[in-house]
Structure formats: C-alpha cells, structure tokens
PDB file of C-alpha atoms in Angstrom:
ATOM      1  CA  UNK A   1     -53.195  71.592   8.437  1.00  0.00           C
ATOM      2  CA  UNK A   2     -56.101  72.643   6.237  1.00  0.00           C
ATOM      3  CA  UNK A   3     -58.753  70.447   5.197  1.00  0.00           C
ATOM      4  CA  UNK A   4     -58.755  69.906   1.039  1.00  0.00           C
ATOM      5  CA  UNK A   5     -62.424  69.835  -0.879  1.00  0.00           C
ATOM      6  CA  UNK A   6     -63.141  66.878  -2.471  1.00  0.00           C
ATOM      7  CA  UNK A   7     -64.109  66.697  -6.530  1.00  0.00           C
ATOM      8  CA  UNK A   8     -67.445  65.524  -6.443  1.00  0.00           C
ATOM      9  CA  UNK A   9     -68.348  66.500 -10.299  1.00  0.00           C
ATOM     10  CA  UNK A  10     -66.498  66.636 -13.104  1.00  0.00           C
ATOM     11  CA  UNK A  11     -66.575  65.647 -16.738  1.00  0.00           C
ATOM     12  CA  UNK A  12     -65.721  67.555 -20.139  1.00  0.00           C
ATOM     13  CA  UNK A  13     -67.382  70.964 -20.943  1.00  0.00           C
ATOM     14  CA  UNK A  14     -69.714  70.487 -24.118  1.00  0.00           C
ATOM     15  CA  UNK A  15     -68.719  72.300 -27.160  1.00  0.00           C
ATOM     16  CA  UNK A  16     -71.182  74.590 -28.955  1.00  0.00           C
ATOM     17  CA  UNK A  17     -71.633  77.909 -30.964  1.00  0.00           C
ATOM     18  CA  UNK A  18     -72.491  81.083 -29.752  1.00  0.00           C
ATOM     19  CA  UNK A  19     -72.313  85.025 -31.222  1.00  0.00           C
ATOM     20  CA  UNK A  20     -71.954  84.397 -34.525  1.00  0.00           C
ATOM     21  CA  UNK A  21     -70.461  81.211 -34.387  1.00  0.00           C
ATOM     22  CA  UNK A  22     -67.698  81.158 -32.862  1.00  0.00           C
ATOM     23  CA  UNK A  23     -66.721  78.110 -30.563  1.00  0.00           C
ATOM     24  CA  UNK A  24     -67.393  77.741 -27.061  1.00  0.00           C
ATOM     25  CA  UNK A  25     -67.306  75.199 -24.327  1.00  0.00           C
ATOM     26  CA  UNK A  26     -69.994  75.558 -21.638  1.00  0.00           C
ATOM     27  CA  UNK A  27     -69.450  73.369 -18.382  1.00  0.00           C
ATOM     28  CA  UNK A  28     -73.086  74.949 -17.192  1.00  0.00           C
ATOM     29  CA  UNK A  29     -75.639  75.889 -17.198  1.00  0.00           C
ATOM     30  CA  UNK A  30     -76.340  72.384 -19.157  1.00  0.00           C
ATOM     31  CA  UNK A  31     -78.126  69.107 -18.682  1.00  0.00           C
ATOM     32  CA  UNK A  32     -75.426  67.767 -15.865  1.00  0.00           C
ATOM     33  CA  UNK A  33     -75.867  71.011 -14.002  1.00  0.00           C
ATOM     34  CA  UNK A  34     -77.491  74.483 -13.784  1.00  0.00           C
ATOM     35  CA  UNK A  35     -75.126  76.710 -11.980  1.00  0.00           C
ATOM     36  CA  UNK A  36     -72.271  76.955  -9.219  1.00  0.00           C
ATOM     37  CA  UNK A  37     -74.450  79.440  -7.301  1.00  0.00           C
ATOM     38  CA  UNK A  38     -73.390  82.280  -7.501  1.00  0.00           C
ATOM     39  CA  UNK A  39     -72.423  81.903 -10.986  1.00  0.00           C
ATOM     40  CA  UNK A  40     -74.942  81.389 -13.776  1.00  0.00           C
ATOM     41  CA  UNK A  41     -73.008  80.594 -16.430  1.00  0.00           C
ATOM     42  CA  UNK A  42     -69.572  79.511 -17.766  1.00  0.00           C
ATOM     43  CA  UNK A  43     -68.087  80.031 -20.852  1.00  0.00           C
ATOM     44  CA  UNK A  44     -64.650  78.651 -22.442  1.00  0.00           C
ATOM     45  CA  UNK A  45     -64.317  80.881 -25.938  1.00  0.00           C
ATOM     46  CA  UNK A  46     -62.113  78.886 -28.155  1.00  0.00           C
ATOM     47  CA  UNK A  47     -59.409  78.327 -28.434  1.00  0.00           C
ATOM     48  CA  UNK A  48     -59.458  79.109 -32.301  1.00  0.00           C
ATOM     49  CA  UNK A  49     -56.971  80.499 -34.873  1.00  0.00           C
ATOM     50  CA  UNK A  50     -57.658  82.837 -37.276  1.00  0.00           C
ATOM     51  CA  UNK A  51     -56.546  84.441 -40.266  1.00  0.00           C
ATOM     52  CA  UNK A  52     -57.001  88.283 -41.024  1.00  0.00           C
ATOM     53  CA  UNK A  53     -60.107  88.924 -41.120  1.00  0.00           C
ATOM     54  CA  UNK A  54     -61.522  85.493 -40.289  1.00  0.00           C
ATOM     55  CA  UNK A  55     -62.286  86.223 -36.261  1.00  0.00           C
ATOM     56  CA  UNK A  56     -65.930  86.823 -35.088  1.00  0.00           C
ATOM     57  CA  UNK A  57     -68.208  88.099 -31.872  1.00  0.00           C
ATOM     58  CA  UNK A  58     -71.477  88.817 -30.787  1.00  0.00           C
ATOM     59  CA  UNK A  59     -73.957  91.540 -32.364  1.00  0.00           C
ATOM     60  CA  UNK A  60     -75.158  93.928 -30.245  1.00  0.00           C
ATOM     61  CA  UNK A  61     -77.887  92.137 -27.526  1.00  0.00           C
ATOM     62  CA  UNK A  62     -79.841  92.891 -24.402  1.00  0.00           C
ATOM     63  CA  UNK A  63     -78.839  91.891 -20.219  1.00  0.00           C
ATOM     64  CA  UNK A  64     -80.305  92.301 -16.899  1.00  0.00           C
ATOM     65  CA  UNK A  65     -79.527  90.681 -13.664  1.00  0.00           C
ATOM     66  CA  UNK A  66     -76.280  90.055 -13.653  1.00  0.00           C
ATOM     67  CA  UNK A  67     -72.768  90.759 -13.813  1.00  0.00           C
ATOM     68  CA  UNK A  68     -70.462  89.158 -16.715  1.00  0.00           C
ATOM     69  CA  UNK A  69     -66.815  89.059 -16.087  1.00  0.00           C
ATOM     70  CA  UNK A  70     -64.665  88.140 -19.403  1.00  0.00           C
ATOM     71  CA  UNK A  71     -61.232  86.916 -19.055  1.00  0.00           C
ATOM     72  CA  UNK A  72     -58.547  87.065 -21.889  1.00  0.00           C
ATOM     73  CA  UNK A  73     -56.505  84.153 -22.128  1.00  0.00           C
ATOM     74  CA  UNK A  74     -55.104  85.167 -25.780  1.00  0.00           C
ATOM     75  CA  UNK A  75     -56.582  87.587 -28.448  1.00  0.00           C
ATOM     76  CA  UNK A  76     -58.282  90.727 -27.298  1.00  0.00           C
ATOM     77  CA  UNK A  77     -61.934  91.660 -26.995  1.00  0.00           C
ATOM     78  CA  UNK A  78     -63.282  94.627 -27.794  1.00  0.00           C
ATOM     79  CA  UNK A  79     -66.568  96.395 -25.739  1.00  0.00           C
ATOM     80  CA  UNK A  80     -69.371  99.039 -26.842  1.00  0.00           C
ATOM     81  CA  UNK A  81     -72.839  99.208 -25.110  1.00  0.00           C
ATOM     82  CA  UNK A  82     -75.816 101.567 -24.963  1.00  0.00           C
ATOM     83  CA  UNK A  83     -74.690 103.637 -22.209  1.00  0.00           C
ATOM     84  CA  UNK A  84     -71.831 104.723 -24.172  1.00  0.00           C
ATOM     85  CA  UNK A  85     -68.983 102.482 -23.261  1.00  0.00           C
ATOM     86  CA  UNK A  86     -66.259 100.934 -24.830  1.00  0.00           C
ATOM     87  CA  UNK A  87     -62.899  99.088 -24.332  1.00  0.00           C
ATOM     88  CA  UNK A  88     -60.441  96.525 -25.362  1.00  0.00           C
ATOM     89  CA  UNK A  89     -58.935  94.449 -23.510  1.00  0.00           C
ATOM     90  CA  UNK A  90     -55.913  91.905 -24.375  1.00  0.00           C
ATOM     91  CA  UNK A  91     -54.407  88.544 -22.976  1.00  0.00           C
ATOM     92  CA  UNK A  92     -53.996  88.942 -19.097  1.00  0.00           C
ATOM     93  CA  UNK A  93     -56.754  91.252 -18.637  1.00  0.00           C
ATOM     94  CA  UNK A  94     -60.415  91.124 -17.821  1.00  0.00           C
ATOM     95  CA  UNK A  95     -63.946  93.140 -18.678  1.00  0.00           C
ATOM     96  CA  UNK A  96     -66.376  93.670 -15.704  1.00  0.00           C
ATOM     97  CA  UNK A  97     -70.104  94.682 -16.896  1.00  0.00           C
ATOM     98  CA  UNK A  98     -72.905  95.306 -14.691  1.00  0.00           C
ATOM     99  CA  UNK A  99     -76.080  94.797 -16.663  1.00  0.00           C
ATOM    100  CA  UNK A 100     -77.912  95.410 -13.592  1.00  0.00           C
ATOM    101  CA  UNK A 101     -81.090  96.743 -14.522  1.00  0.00           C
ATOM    102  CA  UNK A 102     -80.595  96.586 -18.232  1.00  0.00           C
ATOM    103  CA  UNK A 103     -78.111  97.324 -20.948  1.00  0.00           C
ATOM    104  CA  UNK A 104     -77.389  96.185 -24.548  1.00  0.00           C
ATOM    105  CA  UNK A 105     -73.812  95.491 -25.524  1.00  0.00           C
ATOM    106  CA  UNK A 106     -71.729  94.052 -28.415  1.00  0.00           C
ATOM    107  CA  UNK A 107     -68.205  92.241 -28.426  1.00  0.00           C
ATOM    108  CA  UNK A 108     -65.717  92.006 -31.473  1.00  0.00           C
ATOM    109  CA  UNK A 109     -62.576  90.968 -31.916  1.00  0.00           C
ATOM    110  CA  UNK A 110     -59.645  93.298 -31.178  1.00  0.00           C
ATOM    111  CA  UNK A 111     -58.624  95.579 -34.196  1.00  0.00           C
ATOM    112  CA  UNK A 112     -55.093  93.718 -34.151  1.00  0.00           C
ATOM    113  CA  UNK A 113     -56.866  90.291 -34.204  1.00  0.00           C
ATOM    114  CA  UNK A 114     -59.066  91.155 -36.998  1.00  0.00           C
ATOM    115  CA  UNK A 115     -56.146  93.019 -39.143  1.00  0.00           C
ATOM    116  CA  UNK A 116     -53.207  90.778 -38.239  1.00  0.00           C
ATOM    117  CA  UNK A 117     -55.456  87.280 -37.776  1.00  0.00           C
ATOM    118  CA  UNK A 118     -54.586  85.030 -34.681  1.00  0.00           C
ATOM    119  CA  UNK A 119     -55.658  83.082 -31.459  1.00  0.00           C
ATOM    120  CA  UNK A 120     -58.440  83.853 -29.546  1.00  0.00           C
ATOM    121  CA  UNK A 121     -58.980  82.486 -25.726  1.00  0.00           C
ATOM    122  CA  UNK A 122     -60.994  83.960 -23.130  1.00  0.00           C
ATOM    123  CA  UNK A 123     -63.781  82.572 -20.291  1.00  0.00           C
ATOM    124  CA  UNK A 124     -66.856  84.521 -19.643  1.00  0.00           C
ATOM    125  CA  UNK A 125     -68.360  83.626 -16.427  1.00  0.00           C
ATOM    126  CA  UNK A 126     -72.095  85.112 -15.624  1.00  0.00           C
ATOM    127  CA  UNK A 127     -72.497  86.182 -12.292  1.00  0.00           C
ATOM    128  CA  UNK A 128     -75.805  86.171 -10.371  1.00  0.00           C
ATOM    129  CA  UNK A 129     -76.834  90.083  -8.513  1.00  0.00           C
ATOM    130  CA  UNK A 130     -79.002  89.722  -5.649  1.00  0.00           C
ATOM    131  CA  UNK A 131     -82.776  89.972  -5.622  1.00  0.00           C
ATOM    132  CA  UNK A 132     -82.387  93.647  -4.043  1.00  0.00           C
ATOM    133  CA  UNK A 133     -79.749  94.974  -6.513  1.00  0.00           C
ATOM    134  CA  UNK A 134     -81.582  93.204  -9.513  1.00  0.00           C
ATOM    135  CA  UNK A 135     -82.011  96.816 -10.857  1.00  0.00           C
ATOM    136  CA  UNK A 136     -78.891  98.183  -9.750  1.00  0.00           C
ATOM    137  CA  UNK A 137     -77.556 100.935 -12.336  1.00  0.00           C
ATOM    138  CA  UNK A 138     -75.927  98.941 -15.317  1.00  0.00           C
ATOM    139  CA  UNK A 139     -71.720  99.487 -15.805  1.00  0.00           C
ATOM    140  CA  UNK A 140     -68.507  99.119 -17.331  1.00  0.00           C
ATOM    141  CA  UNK A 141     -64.537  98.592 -16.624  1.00  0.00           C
ATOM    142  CA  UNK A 142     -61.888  96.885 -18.738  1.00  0.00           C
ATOM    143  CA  UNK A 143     -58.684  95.876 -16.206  1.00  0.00           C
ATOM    144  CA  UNK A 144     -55.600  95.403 -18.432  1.00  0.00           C
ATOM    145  CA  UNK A 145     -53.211  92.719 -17.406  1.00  0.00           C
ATOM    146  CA  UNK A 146     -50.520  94.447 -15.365  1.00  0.00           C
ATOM    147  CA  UNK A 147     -53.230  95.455 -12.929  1.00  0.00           C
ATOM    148  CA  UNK A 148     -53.935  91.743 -11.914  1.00  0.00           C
ATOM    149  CA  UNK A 149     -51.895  90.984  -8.492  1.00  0.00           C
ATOM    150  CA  UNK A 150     -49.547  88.040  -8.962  1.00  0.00           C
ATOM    151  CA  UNK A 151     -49.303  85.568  -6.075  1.00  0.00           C
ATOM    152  CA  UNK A 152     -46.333  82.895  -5.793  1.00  0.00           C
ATOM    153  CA  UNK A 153     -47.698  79.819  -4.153  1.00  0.00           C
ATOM    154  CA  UNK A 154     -44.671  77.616  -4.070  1.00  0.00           C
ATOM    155  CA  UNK A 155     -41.700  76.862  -6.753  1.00  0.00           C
ATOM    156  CA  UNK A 156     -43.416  76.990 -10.260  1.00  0.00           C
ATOM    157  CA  UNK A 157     -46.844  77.646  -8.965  1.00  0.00           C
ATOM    158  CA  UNK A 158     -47.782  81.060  -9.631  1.00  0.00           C
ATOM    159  CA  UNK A 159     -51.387  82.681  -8.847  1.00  0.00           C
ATOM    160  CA  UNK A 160     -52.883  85.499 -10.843  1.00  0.00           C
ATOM    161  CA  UNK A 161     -55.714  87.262  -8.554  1.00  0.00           C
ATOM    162  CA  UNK A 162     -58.698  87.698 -11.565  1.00  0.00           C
ATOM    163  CA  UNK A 163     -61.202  88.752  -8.561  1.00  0.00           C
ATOM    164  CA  UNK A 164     -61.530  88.667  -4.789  1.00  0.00           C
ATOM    165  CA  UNK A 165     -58.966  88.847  -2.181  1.00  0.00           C
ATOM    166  CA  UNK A 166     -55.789  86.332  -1.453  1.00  0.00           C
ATOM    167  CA  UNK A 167     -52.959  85.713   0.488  1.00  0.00           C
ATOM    168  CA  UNK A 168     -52.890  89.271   1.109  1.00  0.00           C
ATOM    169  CA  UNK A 169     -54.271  91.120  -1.659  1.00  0.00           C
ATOM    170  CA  UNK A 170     -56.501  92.474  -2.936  1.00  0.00           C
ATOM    171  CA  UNK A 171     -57.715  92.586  -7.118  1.00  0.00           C
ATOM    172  CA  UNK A 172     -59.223  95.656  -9.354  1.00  0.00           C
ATOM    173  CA  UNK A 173     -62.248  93.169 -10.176  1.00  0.00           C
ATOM    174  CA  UNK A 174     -64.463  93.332  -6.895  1.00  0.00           C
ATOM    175  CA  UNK A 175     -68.041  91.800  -7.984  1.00  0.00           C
ATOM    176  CA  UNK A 176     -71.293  92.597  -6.045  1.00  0.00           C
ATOM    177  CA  UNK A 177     -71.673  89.449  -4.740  1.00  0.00           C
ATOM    178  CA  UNK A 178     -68.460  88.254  -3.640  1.00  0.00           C
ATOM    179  CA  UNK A 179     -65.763  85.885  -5.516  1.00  0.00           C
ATOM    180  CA  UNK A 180     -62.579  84.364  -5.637  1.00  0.00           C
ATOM    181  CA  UNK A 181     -61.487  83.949  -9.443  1.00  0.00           C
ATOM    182  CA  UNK A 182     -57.849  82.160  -9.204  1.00  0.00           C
ATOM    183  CA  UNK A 183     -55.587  81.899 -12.751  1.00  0.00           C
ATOM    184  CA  UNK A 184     -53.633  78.768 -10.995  1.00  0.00           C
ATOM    185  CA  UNK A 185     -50.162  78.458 -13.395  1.00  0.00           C
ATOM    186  CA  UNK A 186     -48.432  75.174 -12.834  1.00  0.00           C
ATOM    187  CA  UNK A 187     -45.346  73.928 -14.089  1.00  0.00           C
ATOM    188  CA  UNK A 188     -44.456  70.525 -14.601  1.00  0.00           C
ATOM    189  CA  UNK A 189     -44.715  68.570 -11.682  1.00  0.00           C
ATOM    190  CA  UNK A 190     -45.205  71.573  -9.564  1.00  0.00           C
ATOM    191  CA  UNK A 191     -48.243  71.847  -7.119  1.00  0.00           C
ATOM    192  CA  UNK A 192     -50.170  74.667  -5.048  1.00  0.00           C
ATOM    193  CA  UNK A 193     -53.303  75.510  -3.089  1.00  0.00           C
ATOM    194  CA  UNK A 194     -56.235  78.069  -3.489  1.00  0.00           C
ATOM    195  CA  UNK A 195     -57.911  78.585  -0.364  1.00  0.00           C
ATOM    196  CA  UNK A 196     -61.861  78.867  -0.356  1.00  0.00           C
ATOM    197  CA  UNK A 197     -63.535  80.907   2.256  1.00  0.00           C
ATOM    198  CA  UNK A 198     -66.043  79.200   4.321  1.00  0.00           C
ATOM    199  CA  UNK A 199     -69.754  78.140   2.926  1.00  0.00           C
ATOM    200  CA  UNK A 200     -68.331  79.412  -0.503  1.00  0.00           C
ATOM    201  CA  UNK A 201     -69.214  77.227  -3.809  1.00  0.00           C
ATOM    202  CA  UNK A 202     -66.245  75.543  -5.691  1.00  0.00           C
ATOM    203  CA  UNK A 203     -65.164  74.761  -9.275  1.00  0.00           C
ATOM    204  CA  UNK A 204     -61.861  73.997 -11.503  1.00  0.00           C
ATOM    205  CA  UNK A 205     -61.915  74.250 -15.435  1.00  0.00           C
ATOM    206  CA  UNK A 206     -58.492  73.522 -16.773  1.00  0.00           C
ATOM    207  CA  UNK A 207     -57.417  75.838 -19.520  1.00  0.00           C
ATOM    208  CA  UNK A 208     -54.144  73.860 -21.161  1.00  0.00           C
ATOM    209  CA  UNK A 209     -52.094  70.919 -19.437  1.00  0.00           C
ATOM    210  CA  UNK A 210     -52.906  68.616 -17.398  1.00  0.00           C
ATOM    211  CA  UNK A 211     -53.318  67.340 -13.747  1.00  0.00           C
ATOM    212  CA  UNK A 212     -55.064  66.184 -10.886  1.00  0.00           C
ATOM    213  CA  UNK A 213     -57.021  68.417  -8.472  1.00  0.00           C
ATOM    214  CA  UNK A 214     -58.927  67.791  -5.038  1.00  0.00           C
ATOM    215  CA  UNK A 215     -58.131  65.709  -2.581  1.00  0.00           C
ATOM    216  CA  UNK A 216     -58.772  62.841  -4.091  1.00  0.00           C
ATOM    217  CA  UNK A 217     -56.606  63.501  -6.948  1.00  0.00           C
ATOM    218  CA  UNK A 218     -59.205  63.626  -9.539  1.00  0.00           C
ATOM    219  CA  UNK A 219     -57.218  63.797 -13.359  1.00  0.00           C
ATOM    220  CA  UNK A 220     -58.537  66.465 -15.330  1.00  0.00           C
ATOM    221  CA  UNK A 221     -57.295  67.495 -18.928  1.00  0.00           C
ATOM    222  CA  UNK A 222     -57.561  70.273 -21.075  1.00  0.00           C
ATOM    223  CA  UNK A 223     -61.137  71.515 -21.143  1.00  0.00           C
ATOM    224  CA  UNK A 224     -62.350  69.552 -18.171  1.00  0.00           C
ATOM    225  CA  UNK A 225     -64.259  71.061 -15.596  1.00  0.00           C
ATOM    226  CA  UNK A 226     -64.644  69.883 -11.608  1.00  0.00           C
ATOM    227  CA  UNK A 227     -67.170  70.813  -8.816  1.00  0.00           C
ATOM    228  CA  UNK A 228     -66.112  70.666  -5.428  1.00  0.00           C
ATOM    229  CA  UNK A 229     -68.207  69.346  -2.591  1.00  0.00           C
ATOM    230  CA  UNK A 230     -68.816  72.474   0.504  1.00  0.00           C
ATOM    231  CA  UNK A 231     -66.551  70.793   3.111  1.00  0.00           C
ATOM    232  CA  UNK A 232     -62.946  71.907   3.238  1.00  0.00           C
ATOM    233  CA  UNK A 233     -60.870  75.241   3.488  1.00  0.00           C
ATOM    234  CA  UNK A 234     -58.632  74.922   0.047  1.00  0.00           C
ATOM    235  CA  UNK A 235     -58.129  73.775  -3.189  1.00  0.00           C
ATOM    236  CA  UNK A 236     -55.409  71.804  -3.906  1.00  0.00           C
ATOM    237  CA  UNK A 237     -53.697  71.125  -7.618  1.00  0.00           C
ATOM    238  CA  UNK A 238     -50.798  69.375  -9.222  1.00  0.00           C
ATOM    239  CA  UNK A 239     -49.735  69.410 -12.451  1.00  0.00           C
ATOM    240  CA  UNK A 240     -48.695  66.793 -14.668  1.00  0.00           C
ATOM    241  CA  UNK A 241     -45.430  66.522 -17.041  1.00  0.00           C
ATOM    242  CA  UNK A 242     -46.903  68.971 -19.407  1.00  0.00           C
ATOM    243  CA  UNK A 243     -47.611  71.650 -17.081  1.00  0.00           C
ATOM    244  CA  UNK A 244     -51.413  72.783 -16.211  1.00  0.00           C
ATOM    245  CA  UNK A 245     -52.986  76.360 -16.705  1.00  0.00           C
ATOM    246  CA  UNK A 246     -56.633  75.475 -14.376  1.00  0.00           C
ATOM    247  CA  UNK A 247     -58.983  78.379 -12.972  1.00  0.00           C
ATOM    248  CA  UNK A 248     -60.287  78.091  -9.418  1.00  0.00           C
ATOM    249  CA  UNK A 249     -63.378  79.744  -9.540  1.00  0.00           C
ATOM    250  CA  UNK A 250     -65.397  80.404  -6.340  1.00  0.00           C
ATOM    251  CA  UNK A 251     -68.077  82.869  -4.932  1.00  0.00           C
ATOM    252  CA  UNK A 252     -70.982  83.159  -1.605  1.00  0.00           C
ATOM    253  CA  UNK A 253     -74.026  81.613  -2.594  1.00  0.00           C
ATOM    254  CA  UNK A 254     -76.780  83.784  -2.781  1.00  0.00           C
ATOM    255  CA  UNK A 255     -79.529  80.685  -2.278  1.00  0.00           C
ATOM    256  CA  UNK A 256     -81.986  82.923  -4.143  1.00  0.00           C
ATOM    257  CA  UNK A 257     -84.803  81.334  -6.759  1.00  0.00           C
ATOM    258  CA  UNK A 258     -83.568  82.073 -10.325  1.00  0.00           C
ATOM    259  CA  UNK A 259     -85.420  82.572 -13.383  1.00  0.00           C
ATOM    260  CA  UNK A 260     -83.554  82.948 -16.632  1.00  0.00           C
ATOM    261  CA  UNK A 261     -84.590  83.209 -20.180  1.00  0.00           C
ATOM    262  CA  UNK A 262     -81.827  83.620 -22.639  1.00  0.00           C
ATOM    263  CA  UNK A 263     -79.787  86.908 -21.899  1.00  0.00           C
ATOM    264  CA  UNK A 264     -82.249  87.498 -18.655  1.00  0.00           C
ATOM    265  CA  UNK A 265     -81.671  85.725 -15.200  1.00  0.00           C
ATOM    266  CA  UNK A 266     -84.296  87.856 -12.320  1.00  0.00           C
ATOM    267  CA  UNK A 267     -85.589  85.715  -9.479  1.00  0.00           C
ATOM    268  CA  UNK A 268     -89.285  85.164 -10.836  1.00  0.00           C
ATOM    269  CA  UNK A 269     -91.068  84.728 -13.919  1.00  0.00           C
ATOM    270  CA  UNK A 270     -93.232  87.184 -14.203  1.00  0.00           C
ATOM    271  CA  UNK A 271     -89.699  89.733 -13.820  1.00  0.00           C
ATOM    272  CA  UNK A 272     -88.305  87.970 -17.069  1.00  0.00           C
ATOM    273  CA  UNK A 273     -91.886  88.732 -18.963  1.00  0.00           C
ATOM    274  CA  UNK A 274     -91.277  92.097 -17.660  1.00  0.00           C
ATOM    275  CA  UNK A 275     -87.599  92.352 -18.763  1.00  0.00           C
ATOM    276  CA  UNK A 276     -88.648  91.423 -22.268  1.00  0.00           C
ATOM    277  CA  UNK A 277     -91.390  94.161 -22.361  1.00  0.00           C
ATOM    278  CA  UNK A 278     -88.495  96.581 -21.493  1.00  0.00           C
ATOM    279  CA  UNK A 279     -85.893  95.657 -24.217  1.00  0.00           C
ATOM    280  CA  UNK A 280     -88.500  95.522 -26.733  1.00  0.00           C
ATOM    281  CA  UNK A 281     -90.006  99.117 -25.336  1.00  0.00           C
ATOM    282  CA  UNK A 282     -86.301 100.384 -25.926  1.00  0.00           C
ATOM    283  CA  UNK A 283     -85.896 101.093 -22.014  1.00  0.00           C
ATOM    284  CA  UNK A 284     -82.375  99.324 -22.129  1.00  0.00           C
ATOM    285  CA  UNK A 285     -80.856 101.689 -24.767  1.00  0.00           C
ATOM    286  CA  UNK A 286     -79.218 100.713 -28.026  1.00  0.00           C
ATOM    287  CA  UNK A 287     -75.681 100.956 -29.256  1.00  0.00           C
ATOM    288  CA  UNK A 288     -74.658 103.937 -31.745  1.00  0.00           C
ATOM    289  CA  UNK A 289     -73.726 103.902 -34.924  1.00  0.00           C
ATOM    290  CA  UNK A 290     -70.164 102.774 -35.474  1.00  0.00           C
ATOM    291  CA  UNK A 291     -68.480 105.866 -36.887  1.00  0.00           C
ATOM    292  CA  UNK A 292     -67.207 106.033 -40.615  1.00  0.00           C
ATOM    293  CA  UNK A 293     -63.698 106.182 -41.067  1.00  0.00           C
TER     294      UNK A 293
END
C-alpha cells in the first residue's frame, strides 16, 4: 500500500488584480510562500461574469525564463505574441508558451466571450526553465480540450491529464522541466488518488466544492490551496456532499537560485538587469498591429 503526503501548508489564496483588472487569486509567490519549485507562480483567474463587452486581459508585455501554462476552466482565452503567434483556446483546454529567451505577448478574452458576455475561469501556473535553457528559443501551442487524456480513478472520480504522464498515458502538454498537472473531478462523496513521482514537489488548489485532501484529511474549500510535505508516493482526495473540482499540481525541483523581477525570473541579478536592457532595446520583438476589419 502506498504511502499518502501529508498537508503541511495550506490557507486561502489572496485575491488581487492583474492585466487590466481583472480578478485573480494568487496562492504564491506571496508573503506565506515564494514558489513550489519548480513552479514560480500560481494564478486562479476569476471566476467572474460578464456581460457583452464587459470581459478584460492583459496588454501586450515582455517574458523570459520561463514557461507559462494557462488552463481554461470556463471562457476562452485568446493568444498573439511577437513571434507571430496566435490562438484561442476554450474550457477544457490549455496554452503552453515558452518565453525562453524572450518574447512579448498579449491575452484577451475569446471573441464569443466578449460578443456574447459570460464566465471566465482559468489558472496560469509559471513554470521555472533551467539555468542552461534560460535562453532556449521562445514558443507557442494552444491544446483544445478533446486532446487532454481522461483517466477514471474509481466510481465518480475522474482525472483529466493537463501535463505529464499517468496511469498509463501520456498528455500533449510536456514542459521542459518535468510535471504532473492533475484536473482531479470528484463527485459527492467520491474519493481518488494522484500519484507523485519520487523527490517531486506537491500542491492542491481546489477550484469549486469541497473536501479534504492528504493524509491527514486536511478540509479545503473553494479557493484554498495546500502544500504537501516530500515524503509519500500519492495524493489522496475526497470530496464532500457538494462535490470537489481540486488540481494536483506537481513537478522535479530544479534547486536552482532564482531571481525574478516582475515578468523576468533568470537565476542571478545581474541576468534580470540584462533582461530589462533587452526588452527596452526591442530584442524581444513586439506584437503587430491588430488588423482592421
């Protein structure tokens, strides 16, 4: 029988405003805690309604170091950068950027959103690149939803594979550093597993519902997030009477000094000084024109 990680963190993500203003909820990097190494950053956007016309983004802005993975829980998101990209993507599915060694971007709300007005959901988690692939080339894929493998853990616990491998297979979303993103859907009462590969970093945040994760039952609502401690080979949740929607989120530590300033995380300072001469030199590109119609 498996050994179950233990919750040794876990409280109620802040809410804030990013882009231009819409409403996020940001677990870390904060004043409780600075990552889940490898990831920098974690992002809840929304949930918020909107009417036609009422949903907002970001304007365009600069990256380097990283990878961002989005997530659509409900809305859609759509992608441009500066080397000529561009997507949407809907509920189910996911965007995979590689700023690597620099690229500017910009994302707005779907065209259906903004026309027909609705709910937007999605997580955007920020995921560190290794000292060595720092200045990788920079990248682009959207994965629409019926790409995502779907994994049935036990009677009303169903698994959607965001990134990684699982129980078999194997998902479209394959990050540079290596990760196990877990979509855990729970029906009432019902319970299930995610197992975490050895010497890998841990975390819950619970999307809608309720229940009670680790293994010592630690009750987490809507919103809540929970670190696990490094000792244990799975994750195990139930859900309460409402049902619980909770990502499993983990990845290999890179152990690697970080440096970050705003939209640049490099492993030194002086590489952030130099990332800022770059943007403003115009060496990450800009985005073009949006088209008249």
């Amino acid at each position: 029988m498996s050994q179950e990680r233990k919750v040794v963190l876990n409280y109620e993500a802040p809410e804030g405003r990013e882009g231009e203003g819409f409403v996020v909820h940001r677990p870390f990097p904060g004043p409780r805690l600075s990552l889940v190494d490898p990831l920098l950053l974690f992002d809840e956007m929304g949930p918020s309604d909107h009417g036609p016309g009422e949903a907002i983004g970001t304007a365009p802005h600069p990256h380097r170091g990283f990878e961002t993975l989005t997530y659509v829980i409900a809305g859609g998101i759509a992608h441009r950068d500066s080397f000529d990209n561009q997507g949407v993507v809907h509920a189910g599915g996911a965007q995979q950027m590689t700023t690597g060694a620099g690229i500017v971007h910009e994302e707005k709300p779907s065209d259906a959103l903004l026309r027909d007005g609705g709910r937007m959901h999605a997580i955007q988690m920020w995921i560190n690149l290794p000292r060595d692939q720092k200045m990788m080339a920079p990248g682009y894929r959207d994965i629409p939803a019926e790409q995502i493998p779907e994994i049935v853990l036990g009677e009303g616990a169903l698994a959607r594979l965001v990134s990684g491998e699982m129980a078999g297979q194997t998902s479209p979303v394959q990050t540079v550093v290596p990760t196990r993103i877990v979509d855990l859907h729970l029906e009432a009462s019902a319970s299930g597993a995610v197992p975490i590969p050895e010497g890998w970093n841990a975390m819950a945040f619970v999307v809608a519902g309720s229940g009670r994760v680790g293994n010592n039952q630690t009750a987490l609502e809507r919103g809540h997030f929970a670190l696990f401690g490094n000792d244990g080979e799975t994750v195990p949740a139930s859900a309460g009477e409402d049902g619980m929607r909770v990502l499993i989120v983990s990845g290999q530590p890179l152990s690697e000094p970080v440096s970050r300033y705003g939209p640049f995380v490099m492993n030194e300072p002086e590489e952030i000084e130099q990332a800022i001469r770059d943007f403003q030199a115009g060496k990450m590109g800009a985005i073009k024109p949006r088209e008249m119609a």
